[in-house]
CSV table of C-alpha atoms in Angstrom, one decimal:
chain,number,residue,atom,x,y,z
A,1,ASP,CA,-22.3,6.4,29.8
A,2,THR,CA,-25.0,3.3,30.6
A,3,GLU,CA,-27.9,2.6,28.4
A,4,VAL,CA,-30.1,2.7,31.6
A,5,THR,CA,-30.6,5.9,33.1
A,6,GLN,CA,-31.6,6.3,36.8
A,7,THR,CA,-32.6,9.4,38.9
A,8,PRO,CA,-31.9,11.0,41.0
A,9,LYS,CA,-28.3,9.6,41.2
A,10,HIS,CA,-28.4,10.8,45.1
A,11,LEU,CA,-31.5,10.9,47.7
A,12,VAL,CA,-31.5,11.6,50.9
A,13,MET,CA,-34.8,11.4,52.8
A,14,GLY,CA,-36.4,11.4,56.5
A,15,MET,CA,-38.1,8.3,57.4
A,16,THR,CA,-41.9,9.9,57.1
A,17,ASN,CA,-40.8,11.5,53.5
A,18,LYS,CA,-42.6,9.9,50.2
A,19,LYS,CA,-40.2,9.7,47.3
A,20,SER,CA,-40.0,7.9,43.8
A,21,LEU,CA,-36.9,6.5,42.1
A,22,LYS,CA,-37.0,6.7,38.2
A,23,CYS,CA,-35.3,4.3,35.7
A,24,GLU,CA,-35.2,4.5,31.9
A,25,GLN,CA,-34.2,2.6,29.2
A,26,HIS,CA,-34.6,2.9,25.5
A,27,MET,CA,-32.9,-0.8,23.9
A,28,GLY,CA,-36.3,-2.2,23.5
A,29,HIS,CA,-35.8,-5.0,26.5
A,30,ARG,CA,-38.8,-6.2,27.8
A,31,ALA,CA,-37.6,-7.2,31.4
A,32,MET,CA,-36.6,-4.9,34.1
A,33,TYR,CA,-35.1,-5.4,37.6
A,34,TRP,CA,-34.6,-3.4,41.0
A,35,TYR,CA,-31.6,-4.6,43.0
A,36,LYS,CA,-30.5,-3.2,46.4
A,37,GLN,CA,-27.1,-3.0,47.2
A,38,LYS,CA,-25.3,-2.7,50.2
A,39,ALA,CA,-21.5,-1.5,50.3
A,40,LYS,CA,-19.1,-4.4,49.6
A,41,LYS,CA,-22.1,-6.8,48.9
A,42,PRO,CA,-23.8,-8.3,46.0
A,43,PRO,CA,-26.7,-6.7,44.7
A,44,GLU,CA,-29.9,-8.3,45.9
A,45,LEU,CA,-33.0,-8.9,43.8
A,46,MET,CA,-36.2,-7.4,44.6
A,47,PHE,CA,-38.8,-6.9,41.8
A,48,VAL,CA,-38.5,-8.3,38.1
A,49,TYR,CA,-40.8,-7.0,35.7
A,50,SER,CA,-41.7,-9.2,32.3
A,51,TYR,CA,-43.6,-7.5,29.4
A,52,GLU,CA,-44.6,-4.9,32.1
A,53,LYS,CA,-46.0,-7.0,34.5
A,54,LEU,CA,-44.6,-7.6,38.0
A,55,SER,CA,-43.5,-11.2,37.7
A,56,ILE,CA,-41.3,-11.7,40.8
A,57,ASN,CA,-41.5,-9.9,44.1
A,58,GLU,CA,-38.5,-11.2,46.5
A,59,SER,CA,-41.0,-10.8,49.3
A,60,VAL,CA,-39.8,-6.9,49.7
A,61,PRO,CA,-41.5,-4.8,52.4
A,62,SER,CA,-44.5,-2.8,51.3
A,63,ARG,CA,-42.8,0.5,51.7
A,64,PHE,CA,-41.0,-0.2,48.6
A,65,SER,CA,-43.9,-0.2,45.6
A,66,PRO,CA,-42.6,-1.1,42.1
A,67,GLU,CA,-44.6,0.2,39.1
A,68,CYS,CA,-43.9,-0.2,35.4
A,69,PRO,CA,-46.0,2.8,33.3
A,70,ASN,CA,-44.5,1.0,29.9
A,71,SER,CA,-41.9,-0.8,28.6
A,72,SER,CA,-39.2,1.6,29.1
A,73,LEU,CA,-39.8,2.9,32.2
A,74,LEU,CA,-39.7,1.4,36.3
A,75,ASN,CA,-40.4,3.0,39.1
A,76,LEU,CA,-39.8,2.3,42.5
A,77,HIS,CA,-41.9,4.5,45.0
A,78,LEU,CA,-40.6,4.8,48.6
A,79,HIS,CA,-42.4,5.6,51.7
A,80,ALA,CA,-41.8,5.2,55.5
A,81,LEU,CA,-38.5,4.0,54.6
A,82,GLN,CA,-36.3,2.8,57.6
A,83,PRO,CA,-32.2,3.6,58.1
A,84,GLU,CA,-31.7,0.1,57.0
A,85,ASP,CA,-33.1,0.9,53.8
A,86,SER,CA,-29.9,3.0,53.0
A,87,ALA,CA,-28.1,1.5,50.1
A,88,LEU,CA,-28.0,1.8,46.4
A,89,TYR,CA,-30.7,0.8,44.1
A,90,LEU,CA,-29.8,-0.7,40.7
A,91,CYS,CA,-32.0,-0.8,38.0
A,92,ALA,CA,-31.1,-3.0,35.3
A,93,SER,CA,-33.0,-4.4,31.9
A,94,SER,CA,-32.9,-7.4,30.0
A,95,GLN,CA,-33.8,-8.5,26.1
A,96,GLY,CA,-36.2,-10.9,27.2
A,97,ASP,CA,-36.8,-12.8,30.6
A,98,THR,CA,-35.1,-15.9,29.5
A,99,ASP,CA,-32.3,-16.9,31.9
A,100,ASN,CA,-29.5,-16.6,29.3
A,101,GLN,CA,-29.8,-12.7,28.4
A,102,PRO,CA,-27.5,-10.8,30.4
A,103,GLN,CA,-28.4,-7.8,32.4
A,104,HIS,CA,-27.8,-3.7,31.4
A,105,PHE,CA,-27.4,-2.2,34.5
A,106,GLY,CA,-28.0,1.5,35.4
A,107,ASP,CA,-25.5,3.5,37.7
A,108,GLY,CA,-27.9,3.4,40.6
A,109,THR,CA,-29.5,6.1,43.1
A,110,ARG,CA,-27.6,6.3,46.3
A,111,LEU,CA,-30.2,6.4,48.9
A,112,SER,CA,-29.9,7.7,52.7
A,113,ILE,CA,-32.7,7.6,55.4
A,114,LEU,CA,-32.3,10.0,57.9
V,1,ALA,CA,-31.3,-24.6,43.1
V,2,GLN,CA,-28.0,-23.0,42.2
V,3,SER,CA,-25.5,-21.1,44.2
V,4,VAL,CA,-22.0,-19.7,43.5
V,5,THR,CA,-18.9,-19.3,45.5
V,6,GLN,CA,-16.2,-16.7,44.6
V,7,LEU,CA,-12.9,-17.7,46.3
V,8,GLY,CA,-11.0,-14.9,47.6
V,9,SER,CA,-12.9,-11.7,48.4
V,10,HIS,CA,-9.5,-9.8,47.9
V,11,VAL,CA,-7.2,-10.3,45.0
V,12,SER,CA,-4.0,-8.0,44.6
V,13,VAL,CA,-1.9,-8.1,41.7
V,14,SER,CA,1.1,-6.1,40.2
V,15,GLU,CA,0.5,-4.2,37.1
V,16,GLY,CA,1.2,-6.4,34.0
V,17,ALA,CA,0.7,-9.5,36.1
V,18,LEU,CA,-1.8,-12.3,35.6
V,19,VAL,CA,-5.1,-11.6,36.7
V,20,LEU,CA,-7.1,-14.9,38.0
V,21,LEU,CA,-10.6,-14.7,39.6
V,22,ARG,CA,-11.9,-17.8,40.8
V,23,CYS,CA,-15.8,-18.6,40.4
V,24,ASN,CA,-17.5,-22.1,41.4
V,25,TYR,CA,-21.2,-22.9,41.0
V,26,SER,CA,-23.7,-25.5,42.0
V,27,SER,CA,-26.6,-26.3,39.6
V,28,SER,CA,-29.0,-28.8,39.2
V,29,VAL,CA,-29.0,-28.5,35.4
V,30,PRO,CA,-26.7,-26.9,33.0
V,31,PRO,CA,-26.1,-23.4,34.1
V,32,TYR,CA,-26.0,-19.9,32.4
V,33,LEU,CA,-22.6,-18.2,34.0
V,34,PHE,CA,-21.8,-14.7,33.3
V,35,TRP,CA,-19.2,-12.5,35.1
V,36,TYR,CA,-19.9,-8.7,35.5
V,37,VAL,CA,-17.8,-5.7,36.9
V,38,GLN,CA,-18.7,-2.7,39.0
V,39,TYR,CA,-16.5,0.3,39.6
V,40,PRO,CA,-16.7,2.5,42.3
V,41,ASN,CA,-20.1,4.4,42.2
V,42,GLN,CA,-21.1,2.6,39.0
V,43,GLY,CA,-23.7,0.0,38.1
V,44,LEU,CA,-22.4,-3.7,37.1
V,45,GLN,CA,-21.2,-3.9,33.5
V,46,LEU,CA,-21.0,-7.6,31.7
V,47,LEU,CA,-17.6,-8.6,31.0
V,48,LEU,CA,-18.5,-12.0,29.4
V,49,LYS,CA,-21.1,-14.8,29.6
V,50,TYR,CA,-21.6,-18.6,28.7
V,51,THR,CA,-24.8,-19.9,27.5
V,52,THR,CA,-23.8,-22.9,25.3
V,53,GLY,CA,-21.2,-24.0,22.6
V,54,ALA,CA,-17.3,-23.2,23.2
V,55,THR,CA,-16.1,-23.4,26.6
V,56,LEU,CA,-13.6,-20.4,26.6
V,57,VAL,CA,-15.3,-17.4,26.2
V,58,LYS,CA,-13.7,-14.0,25.6
V,59,GLY,CA,-15.1,-10.8,26.8
V,60,ILE,CA,-14.5,-7.3,27.1
V,61,ASN,CA,-11.1,-5.2,27.9
V,62,GLY,CA,-9.2,-8.6,27.5
V,63,PHE,CA,-10.8,-10.7,30.2
V,64,GLU,CA,-11.5,-14.3,29.2
V,65,ALA,CA,-13.1,-17.4,31.2
V,66,GLU,CA,-13.4,-20.9,30.9
V,67,PHE,CA,-16.4,-23.0,31.7
V,68,LYS,CA,-15.3,-26.3,33.0
V,69,LYS,CA,-18.3,-28.6,33.8
V,70,SER,CA,-16.0,-31.5,35.6
V,71,GLU,CA,-14.7,-28.6,38.1
V,72,THR,CA,-18.0,-27.0,38.0
V,73,SER,CA,-16.0,-23.7,37.7
V,74,PHE,CA,-15.8,-20.5,35.6
V,75,HIS,CA,-12.4,-18.6,36.7
V,76,LEU,CA,-11.9,-15.3,35.0
V,77,THR,CA,-8.2,-14.2,33.8
V,78,LYS,CA,-6.5,-11.6,32.3
V,79,PRO,CA,-3.0,-12.1,31.0
V,80,SER,CA,-1.6,-8.6,31.9
V,81,ALA,CA,-3.3,-6.4,34.4
V,82,HIS,CA,-3.8,-2.9,34.0
V,83,MET,CA,-4.3,-0.4,36.8
V,84,SER,CA,-8.0,0.4,35.2
V,85,ASP,CA,-8.8,-3.5,36.1
V,86,ALA,CA,-9.2,-2.4,39.8
V,87,ALA,CA,-12.5,-2.8,40.6
V,88,GLU,CA,-15.2,-5.3,42.3
V,89,TYR,CA,-16.1,-8.3,40.4
V,90,PHE,CA,-18.9,-10.5,40.4
V,91,CYS,CA,-19.9,-13.8,39.1
V,92,ALA,CA,-23.4,-14.8,38.5
V,93,VAL,CA,-25.2,-18.1,37.5
V,94,SER,CA,-28.7,-18.8,36.5
V,95,ASP,CA,-30.2,-22.0,35.1
V,96,ARG,CA,-33.0,-23.1,32.9
V,97,ASP,CA,-35.4,-24.2,35.7
V,98,THR,CA,-35.0,-20.9,37.6
V,99,ASN,CA,-37.7,-18.2,37.2
V,100,ALA,CA,-37.0,-16.2,34.2
V,101,GLY,CA,-34.4,-13.4,34.7
V,102,LYS,CA,-33.5,-14.5,38.3
V,103,SER,CA,-29.5,-14.7,38.4
V,104,THR,CA,-27.4,-15.9,41.9
V,105,PHE,CA,-24.7,-13.4,42.5
V,106,GLY,CA,-21.5,-14.3,44.1
V,107,ASP,CA,-20.3,-12.2,47.0
V,108,GLY,CA,-17.8,-10.6,44.9
V,109,THR,CA,-13.8,-10.4,44.6
V,110,THR,CA,-12.5,-6.6,45.0
V,111,LEU,CA,-9.2,-6.8,42.5
V,112,THR,CA,-6.2,-4.3,43.5
V,113,VAL,CA,-3.9,-3.6,40.9
V,114,LYS,CA,-0.5,-2.4,42.3
V,115,PRO,CA,2.0,-0.1,40.2
């Protein structure tokens, strides 16, 4: 069991759909992250939220829209995705936003774009 | 700037044999170093980390790693492999000059354990 919970575990959507991925942690962590991971590849950082404010956007296309409603929740809103966006989307959190803090990962949402 | 190189994308060992997964890093300042493990259909789990202090770091599941500044290495070892160790392993580095919370991951090493 992980302490970072992601829903749904699997998502299949068409290119015109709008959906959201959700992430929740109750460890009191103040930094939260979204990663995209392709098969047999390392995670690629997409966004970092620090103290509920967006601190890093790794030039992610606007069809991905992050939201941090509070310190425990992180959403990723999806709209007009492309087939190449099919991947495992991982959420992570860390105690703070300093570089010596390890990240705690959820089990991910496996996204398939038709 | 920082980077990580994991030597060997695939490592295969027999059950009970020594596990050695190699990681070399590049960083302009003293680094923070991490090893994560990823089992199929799961997220990444921290095995161990080096920040400061003792250079031999012990982690979970019997793994350990040694920070060697002169060799810019942080290799992961385990004396005796178990079947349950089969997984993907990622080395990661971050340094004091990067944007907060931003780690660079290596390409990963797939560990296979043969019975």
